[in-house]
Amino acid sequence: MKTLLLQEEQIEQAAEIIRNGGLVAMPTETVYGLAADATNGKAVAKIFQAKGRPMDNPLIVHISELSQVRELVREFPEKAQKLAQAFWPGPLTIILPKSDKIPDEVSAGLDTVAVRFPSHPIARKLISLSSPLAAPSANLSGSPSPTTLRHVQKDMDGRIDAILDGGECSVGVESTVITLATEKPRLLRPGGITLEQLRAVIGEVLLDDAVLHPLKSGAQASSPGMKYKHYSPKADVILLKGTEDAFLRFVNQKTDGKTAALCYREETERIQIPYLVLGGKGDYETQANRLFSVLREADEKGYETVYAHCPETEGVGLAVYNRIIRAAGFEVIGLEK
Ligand code: TXA
Ligand code: MG
């Protein structure tokens, strides 16, 4: 299949592809999404094929007006309204009991649906010209999410109908996912909207175990996506826990030329092996913005092993930590003080 590259002026053409049951990669403020008409089960099924995504992993439905949420869910409780008011449009996905408008392909057999109202003008325009859109990240299943046009082309060229160019994504990690379909609100995936911000608006929010820890064998994932190894470059990513000195001492011994350090900008002067810069220490927004590009860069440079300095878990740092530890398949080495 030939994949068209469309510019914003050609968005009507993209909308027509969607209305005809095709697939379009679109920019959002978080990462690029691979979109299909969320009410067309056959179109949605093609997304799983193009990505190589397991069929039991449900998709997020994207809307461009708050009123659209009503027909997607059975109820829109007060806490959902408060979150929507505070953070929509923006990088927050809310899980609620689904209505019968949602095809099984979208919810993967669950009784719930994940809804997101993105702030990116191109995504919003595409939705308003077509319909609510089911869209996972536009990467091949398992690889890092795409934050630039080039990333999308690398993974999806020849597999989908079109790509809408929207430049670089600003947040850089996927949306925060919270479920309100459980007894207590629960954070399933950290992102650009932080746990602290969510708690400030609706009070108690639990942190799902799978955000920080590997799923215990036999346990059921609250979010099916958490079962799978994720965000992984081909290089082996390993997290190092310890002080800056210990980190530097450890990586500086790895002089085989095939090993790189994933580090903070402040550390670069003292690193003697190849390195990839995540961002300034404590500058979690920049770290989130750069993370997936840097993981892809590791493969382009042919590194076999990447040692990452273990990130902090406050604010947007929690999202960075969550993505890196999953890219590492939870492989962590504790360094002595
Ligand atoms: O920022 C984002 O959220 C991007 C852009 C394109 O909007 N989308 C995205 O979609 O990251 P995806 O499919 O890569 O990740 C969605 C995550 C998966 O882990 C999935 O298992 C979970 O959300 N999810 C979706 N629907 C769910 C549901 N009903 N219950 C629990 N988890 C759900
Ligand atoms: Mg994804």
Short mmCIF file of C-alpha atoms and ligand atoms in Angstrom, two decimals:
data_model
loop_
_atom_site.label_atom_id
_atom_site.label_comp_id
_atom_site.label_asym_id
_atom_site.label_seq_id
_atom_site.Cartn_x
_atom_site.Cartn_y
_atom_site.Cartn_z
CA MET A 1 0.00 0.00 0.00
CA LYS A 2 1.23 3.50 -0.81
CA THR A 3 1.12 5.80 2.21
CA LEU A 4 0.22 9.40 1.37
CA LEU A 5 1.99 12.22 3.19
CA LEU A 6 -0.56 14.98 3.76
CA GLN A 7 -0.11 18.53 5.01
CA GLU A 8 -2.59 20.41 7.16
CA GLU A 9 -4.16 22.06 4.08
CA GLN A 10 -5.04 18.56 2.84
CA ILE A 11 -6.86 17.55 6.01
CA GLU A 12 -10.18 17.14 4.18
CA GLN A 13 -8.54 14.33 2.20
CA ALA A 14 -7.48 12.69 5.45
CA ALA A 15 -11.03 12.98 6.80
CA GLU A 16 -12.37 11.31 3.68
CA ILE A 17 -9.99 8.38 4.13
CA ILE A 18 -11.30 7.99 7.69
CA ARG A 19 -14.95 8.22 6.57
CA ASN A 20 -14.21 5.47 4.03
CA GLY A 21 -12.86 3.17 6.73
CA GLY A 22 -9.13 3.84 6.20
CA LEU A 23 -6.23 4.54 8.55
CA VAL A 24 -4.54 7.92 9.06
CA ALA A 25 -1.64 8.71 11.39
CA MET A 26 -2.28 12.08 13.03
CA PRO A 27 -0.28 14.34 15.32
CA THR A 28 -1.48 14.92 18.87
CA GLU A 29 0.13 16.93 21.67
CA THR A 30 1.41 13.70 23.28
CA VAL A 31 2.56 11.35 20.49
CA TYR A 32 1.34 10.58 16.96
CA GLY A 33 -1.79 8.40 16.88
CA LEU A 34 -2.94 5.85 14.30
CA ALA A 35 -6.57 6.78 13.75
CA ALA A 36 -9.68 5.08 12.42
CA ASP A 37 -13.42 5.79 12.76
CA ALA A 38 -14.16 4.57 16.29
CA THR A 39 -17.70 3.55 15.36
CA ASN A 40 -16.55 1.33 12.48
CA GLY A 41 -15.39 -2.02 13.86
CA LYS A 42 -13.90 -3.16 10.55
CA ALA A 43 -11.81 0.00 10.22
CA VAL A 44 -10.65 -0.33 13.82
CA ALA A 45 -9.58 -3.94 13.22
CA LYS A 46 -7.11 -2.69 10.59
CA ILE A 47 -5.28 -0.69 13.28
CA PHE A 48 -4.34 -3.90 15.09
CA GLN A 49 -3.02 -5.38 11.85
CA ALA A 50 -0.97 -2.34 10.89
CA LYS A 51 0.66 -2.15 14.34
CA GLY A 52 0.94 -5.87 15.01
CA ARG A 53 -1.01 -5.15 18.20
CA PRO A 54 -2.54 -7.95 20.29
CA MET A 55 -6.33 -7.89 19.83
CA ASP A 56 -6.93 -7.91 23.61
CA ASN A 57 -5.40 -4.44 24.05
CA PRO A 58 -8.18 -1.80 23.92
CA LEU A 59 -7.93 1.58 22.17
CA ILE A 60 -8.54 5.16 23.27
CA VAL A 61 -11.41 7.05 21.61
CA HIS A 62 -10.57 10.67 20.76
CA ILE A 63 -13.20 13.42 20.70
CA SER A 64 -13.16 17.06 19.60
CA GLU A 65 -16.08 18.39 21.66
CA LEU A 66 -17.06 17.61 25.21
CA SER A 67 -20.64 16.80 24.16
CA GLN A 68 -19.38 13.78 22.17
CA VAL A 69 -18.43 11.93 25.34
CA ARG A 70 -22.08 11.41 26.29
CA GLU A 71 -22.79 8.96 23.51
CA LEU A 72 -19.64 6.94 24.17
CA VAL A 73 -20.22 6.24 27.87
CA ARG A 74 -23.13 5.00 29.98
CA GLU A 75 -22.57 7.65 32.63
CA PHE A 76 -20.40 10.74 33.04
CA PRO A 77 -20.04 11.08 36.82
CA GLU A 78 -19.16 14.22 38.75
CA LYS A 79 -15.47 13.33 39.07
CA ALA A 80 -15.23 12.88 35.31
CA GLN A 81 -16.85 16.26 34.81
CA LYS A 82 -14.38 17.88 37.18
CA LEU A 83 -11.40 16.26 35.44
CA ALA A 84 -12.74 17.21 32.02
CA GLN A 85 -13.18 20.78 33.13
CA ALA A 86 -9.69 20.98 34.56
CA PHE A 87 -7.69 19.10 31.92
CA TRP A 88 -9.61 18.79 28.63
CA PRO A 89 -8.62 19.42 25.96
CA GLY A 90 -5.24 17.97 26.97
CA PRO A 91 -3.17 14.87 27.71
CA LEU A 92 -5.65 13.05 29.98
CA THR A 93 -7.57 9.85 29.16
CA ILE A 94 -10.56 8.88 31.32
CA ILE A 95 -11.91 5.32 31.47
CA LEU A 96 -15.65 4.92 32.04
CA PRO A 97 -18.35 2.27 31.51
CA LYS A 98 -18.93 2.13 27.75
CA SER A 99 -22.15 2.64 25.80
CA ASP A 100 -23.29 0.19 23.12
CA LYS A 101 -22.00 2.57 20.44
CA ILE A 102 -18.48 1.28 21.09
CA PRO A 103 -17.59 -1.69 18.89
CA ASP A 104 -15.89 -4.69 20.55
CA GLU A 105 -12.77 -4.04 18.49
CA VAL A 106 -12.25 -0.77 20.39
CA SER A 107 -12.88 -2.04 23.91
CA ALA A 108 -11.29 -5.45 23.28
CA GLY A 109 -14.14 -7.14 25.06
CA LEU A 110 -14.01 -4.94 28.20
CA ASP A 111 -17.11 -3.21 29.55
CA THR A 112 -15.31 0.14 29.60
CA VAL A 113 -14.00 2.71 27.15
CA ALA A 114 -11.06 5.10 27.37
CA VAL A 115 -11.90 8.64 26.19
CA ARG A 116 -9.50 11.48 25.43
CA PHE A 117 -10.05 15.04 24.19
CA PRO A 118 -6.70 16.05 22.64
CA SER A 119 -5.64 19.70 22.45
CA HIS A 120 -3.68 19.45 19.19
CA PRO A 121 -5.48 21.59 16.56
CA ILE A 122 -4.86 19.12 13.70
CA ALA A 123 -6.21 16.16 15.68
CA ARG A 124 -9.26 18.16 16.73
CA LYS A 125 -9.94 19.28 13.18
CA LEU A 126 -9.64 15.75 11.80
CA ILE A 127 -12.10 14.47 14.41
CA SER A 128 -14.57 17.28 13.72
CA LEU A 129 -14.42 16.57 9.97
CA SER A 130 -14.99 12.82 10.45
CA SER A 131 -16.02 11.17 13.74
CA PRO A 132 -14.64 10.20 17.13
CA LEU A 133 -11.39 8.41 16.38
CA ALA A 134 -9.94 5.26 17.88
CA ALA A 135 -6.19 5.82 17.98
CA PRO A 136 -3.30 4.04 19.67
CA SER A 137 0.21 5.43 19.32
CA ALA A 138 1.35 5.17 15.68
CA ASN A 139 4.34 2.87 16.30
CA LEU A 140 4.82 -0.82 15.61
CA SER A 141 3.64 -2.66 18.70
CA GLY A 142 6.40 -2.79 21.32
CA SER A 143 8.65 -0.07 19.91
CA PRO A 144 8.94 3.48 21.28
CA SER A 145 5.97 5.76 20.53
CA PRO A 146 6.49 8.22 17.65
CA THR A 147 6.94 11.88 18.49
CA THR A 148 8.03 13.09 15.03
CA LEU A 149 6.87 12.59 11.45
CA ARG A 150 10.07 10.67 10.74
CA HIS A 151 9.34 8.17 13.53
CA VAL A 152 5.89 7.50 12.06
CA GLN A 153 7.26 7.05 8.56
CA LYS A 154 9.88 4.63 9.84
CA ASP A 155 7.28 2.36 11.45
CA MET A 156 4.18 2.85 9.30
CA ASP A 157 5.19 3.66 5.72
CA GLY A 158 3.47 1.20 3.40
CA ARG A 159 1.15 -0.09 6.15
CA ILE A 160 -1.47 2.69 6.36
CA ASP A 161 -3.35 5.02 3.99
CA ALA A 162 -1.91 8.37 5.03
CA ILE A 163 0.15 10.36 7.50
CA LEU A 164 -0.81 13.91 8.47
CA ASP A 165 2.28 16.00 9.11
CA GLY A 166 2.12 17.95 12.37
CA GLY A 167 5.77 18.44 13.19
CA GLU A 168 7.00 17.43 16.63
CA CYS A 169 4.72 16.46 19.50
CA SER A 170 5.08 18.74 22.50
CA VAL A 171 4.48 16.48 25.52
CA GLY A 172 6.40 13.50 24.12
CA VAL A 173 4.92 10.73 26.28
CA GLU A 174 1.43 9.29 25.94
CA SER A 175 -1.51 10.70 27.88
CA THR A 176 -2.16 10.09 31.55
CA VAL A 177 -4.75 7.29 31.89
CA ILE A 178 -7.10 7.29 34.89
CA THR A 179 -9.97 4.88 35.43
CA LEU A 180 -13.20 6.02 37.07
CA ALA A 181 -14.80 2.65 36.36
CA THR A 182 -13.42 1.20 39.61
CA GLU A 183 -14.60 1.88 43.16
CA LYS A 184 -11.87 4.45 43.66
CA PRO A 185 -10.19 6.49 40.92
CA ARG A 186 -6.94 4.82 39.91
CA LEU A 187 -4.02 6.03 37.83
CA LEU A 188 -3.16 3.37 35.24
CA ARG A 189 -0.55 5.25 33.22
CA PRO A 190 1.28 8.45 34.24
CA GLY A 191 1.70 11.19 31.64
CA GLY A 192 1.68 14.94 31.12
CA ILE A 193 -1.09 15.47 33.69
CA THR A 194 0.47 14.47 36.99
CA LEU A 195 -0.86 12.41 39.90
CA GLU A 196 -0.49 15.52 42.05
CA GLN A 197 -2.70 17.52 39.64
CA LEU A 198 -5.36 14.80 39.54
CA ARG A 199 -5.49 14.61 43.34
CA ALA A 200 -5.82 18.38 43.58
CA VAL A 201 -9.03 18.20 41.52
CA ILE A 202 -10.79 15.01 42.69
CA GLY A 203 -9.08 14.02 45.94
CA GLU A 204 -8.01 10.42 46.43
CA VAL A 205 -6.45 8.74 43.38
CA LEU A 206 -4.78 5.35 43.78
CA LEU A 207 -1.59 4.51 41.93
CA ASP A 208 -1.93 1.22 40.09
CA ASP A 209 0.79 -1.25 41.04
CA ALA A 210 1.76 -1.77 37.40
CA VAL A 211 2.98 1.84 37.09
CA LEU A 212 6.11 1.11 39.13
CA HIS A 213 6.34 -2.67 39.34
CA PRO A 214 6.23 -5.65 37.01
CA LEU A 215 2.90 -7.43 36.93
CA LYS A 216 2.97 -10.41 39.29
CA SER A 217 2.67 -13.63 37.33
CA GLY A 218 -0.95 -14.68 37.09
CA ALA A 219 -2.25 -11.24 38.16
CA GLN A 220 -4.74 -9.51 35.91
CA ALA A 221 -3.68 -6.17 34.39
CA SER A 222 -6.02 -3.22 35.09
CA SER A 223 -4.88 -1.95 31.73
CA PRO A 224 -4.16 -4.71 29.21
CA GLY A 225 -1.34 -2.65 27.68
CA MET A 226 0.64 -3.12 30.89
CA LYS A 227 1.13 -6.81 30.21
CA TYR A 228 3.34 -6.19 27.26
CA LYS A 229 6.97 -5.17 27.00
CA HIS A 230 6.87 -1.64 25.76
CA TYR A 231 8.73 1.32 24.40
CA SER A 232 11.73 -0.87 23.77
CA PRO A 233 14.53 -0.06 21.42
CA LYS A 234 16.54 -3.03 20.16
CA ALA A 235 19.32 -2.07 22.53
CA ASP A 236 19.19 -3.61 25.98
CA VAL A 237 18.15 -0.85 28.40
CA ILE A 238 19.25 -1.24 32.03
CA LEU A 239 18.44 1.13 34.87
CA LEU A 240 21.08 2.08 37.41
CA LYS A 241 19.89 3.11 40.87
CA GLY A 242 22.34 5.08 42.98
CA THR A 243 24.15 8.36 43.42
CA GLU A 244 25.51 10.40 40.52
CA ASP A 245 29.07 9.41 41.46
CA ALA A 246 28.21 5.74 41.52
CA PHE A 247 26.44 6.05 38.16
CA LEU A 248 29.44 7.76 36.56
CA ARG A 249 31.91 5.28 38.02
CA PHE A 250 29.85 2.37 36.68
CA VAL A 251 29.29 3.63 33.13
CA ASN A 252 32.83 4.93 32.67
CA GLN A 253 34.07 1.33 32.86
CA LYS A 254 31.91 0.30 29.90
CA THR A 255 34.31 1.30 27.17
CA ASP A 256 33.47 -1.31 24.52
CA GLY A 257 32.08 1.37 22.19
CA LYS A 258 28.74 -0.46 21.98
CA THR A 259 27.48 0.82 25.30
CA ALA A 260 25.96 4.24 25.89
CA ALA A 261 24.85 6.11 28.99
CA LEU A 262 21.43 7.75 29.14
CA CYS A 263 22.08 10.68 31.42
CA TYR A 264 21.22 14.19 32.54
CA ARG A 265 22.75 17.21 30.84
CA GLU A 266 24.70 18.13 33.98
CA GLU A 267 26.49 14.76 33.92
CA THR A 268 27.83 14.88 30.38
CA GLU A 269 31.16 16.50 31.22
CA ARG A 270 32.14 13.61 33.45
CA ILE A 271 31.06 10.81 31.11
CA GLN A 272 33.82 9.11 29.16
CA ILE A 273 31.70 6.77 27.03
CA PRO A 274 29.11 7.60 24.32
CA TYR A 275 26.02 9.15 25.85
CA LEU A 276 22.46 10.22 25.10
CA VAL A 277 21.10 13.24 26.96
CA LEU A 278 17.63 12.92 28.45
CA GLY A 279 17.45 16.54 29.60
CA GLY A 280 18.36 18.68 32.56
CA LYS A 281 18.13 17.08 36.01
CA GLY A 282 14.69 17.88 37.44
CA ASP A 283 13.48 19.22 34.08
CA TYR A 284 10.88 16.49 33.72
CA GLU A 285 9.01 18.14 30.83
CA THR A 286 12.11 18.14 28.65
CA GLN A 287 12.95 14.59 29.70
CA ALA A 288 9.46 13.43 28.68
CA ASN A 289 9.69 15.35 25.43
CA ARG A 290 13.02 13.75 24.47
CA LEU A 291 12.68 10.23 25.84
CA PHE A 292 11.29 8.35 22.84
CA SER A 293 13.53 10.18 20.35
CA VAL A 294 16.54 9.28 22.43
CA LEU A 295 15.54 5.60 22.66
CA ARG A 296 15.19 5.49 18.87
CA GLU A 297 18.52 7.26 18.51
CA ALA A 298 20.15 4.48 20.55
CA ASP A 299 19.18 2.02 17.81
CA GLU A 300 20.18 4.32 14.97
CA LYS A 301 23.64 4.61 16.52
CA GLY A 302 23.78 0.84 16.93
CA TYR A 303 24.36 0.71 20.69
CA GLU A 304 23.81 -2.73 22.16
CA THR A 305 23.40 -1.65 25.76
CA VAL A 306 22.10 1.57 27.26
CA TYR A 307 22.60 2.26 30.98
CA ALA A 308 20.08 4.81 32.19
CA HIS A 309 20.38 6.87 35.32
CA CYS A 310 17.23 6.03 37.27
CA PRO A 311 14.80 8.98 36.98
CA GLU A 312 12.95 10.71 39.82
CA THR A 313 9.27 9.88 40.29
CA GLU A 314 7.72 13.27 41.10
CA GLY A 315 5.53 15.28 38.71
CA VAL A 316 5.97 14.36 35.06
CA GLY A 317 9.09 12.46 36.19
CA LEU A 318 6.76 9.59 37.13
CA ALA A 319 5.83 9.20 33.45
CA VAL A 320 9.50 9.24 32.43
CA TYR A 321 10.34 6.65 35.09
CA ASN A 322 7.41 4.44 34.05
CA ARG A 323 8.41 4.44 30.36
CA ILE A 324 12.11 3.84 31.03
CA ILE A 325 11.55 1.02 33.49
CA ARG A 326 9.25 -0.70 31.00
CA ALA A 327 11.75 -0.14 28.18
CA ALA A 328 14.22 -1.85 30.52
CA GLY A 329 11.83 -4.73 31.11
CA PHE A 330 12.22 -3.81 34.84
CA GLU A 331 15.94 -4.63 34.78
CA VAL A 332 17.48 -2.51 37.54
CA ILE A 333 20.96 -2.63 39.05
CA GLY A 334 21.38 -1.13 42.53
CA LEU A 335 24.74 0.62 42.92
CA GLU A 336 26.39 0.94 46.32
CA LYS A 337 26.52 4.35 47.83
O1 TXA B 1 -1.48 10.02 24.31
C1 TXA B 1 -2.09 8.99 24.03
O2 TXA B 1 -2.86 8.45 24.84
C2 TXA B 1 -1.86 8.39 22.64
C3 TXA B 1 -2.36 9.39 21.61
C4 TXA B 1 -2.34 8.85 20.22
O3 TXA B 1 -3.64 9.82 21.96
N1 TXA B 1 -2.51 7.12 22.54
C5 TXA B 1 -2.04 6.01 23.15
O4 TXA B 1 -2.76 4.85 22.90
O5 TXA B 1 -1.07 6.00 23.87
P1 TXA B 1 -2.18 3.40 23.20
O6 TXA B 1 -3.17 2.49 22.60
O7 TXA B 1 -0.80 3.30 22.73
O8 TXA B 1 -2.26 3.26 24.76
C6 TXA B 1 -3.52 3.16 25.40
C7 TXA B 1 -3.39 2.48 26.73
C8 TXA B 1 -3.07 1.00 26.59
O9 TXA B 1 -2.16 0.64 27.60
C9 TXA B 1 -4.41 0.32 26.81
O10 TXA B 1 -4.28 -0.98 27.36
C10 TXA B 1 -5.09 1.27 27.79
O11 TXA B 1 -4.65 2.56 27.41
N2 TXA B 1 -6.55 1.22 27.67
C11 TXA B 1 -7.32 1.59 26.62
N3 TXA B 1 -8.62 1.35 26.89
C12 TXA B 1 -8.69 0.83 28.13
C13 TXA B 1 -9.74 0.36 28.96
N4 TXA B 1 -11.01 0.39 28.58
N5 TXA B 1 -9.42 -0.13 30.20
C14 TXA B 1 -8.13 -0.16 30.61
N6 TXA B 1 -7.09 0.27 29.86
C15 TXA B 1 -7.35 0.75 28.63
MG MG B 2 1.18 2.67 22.54
#
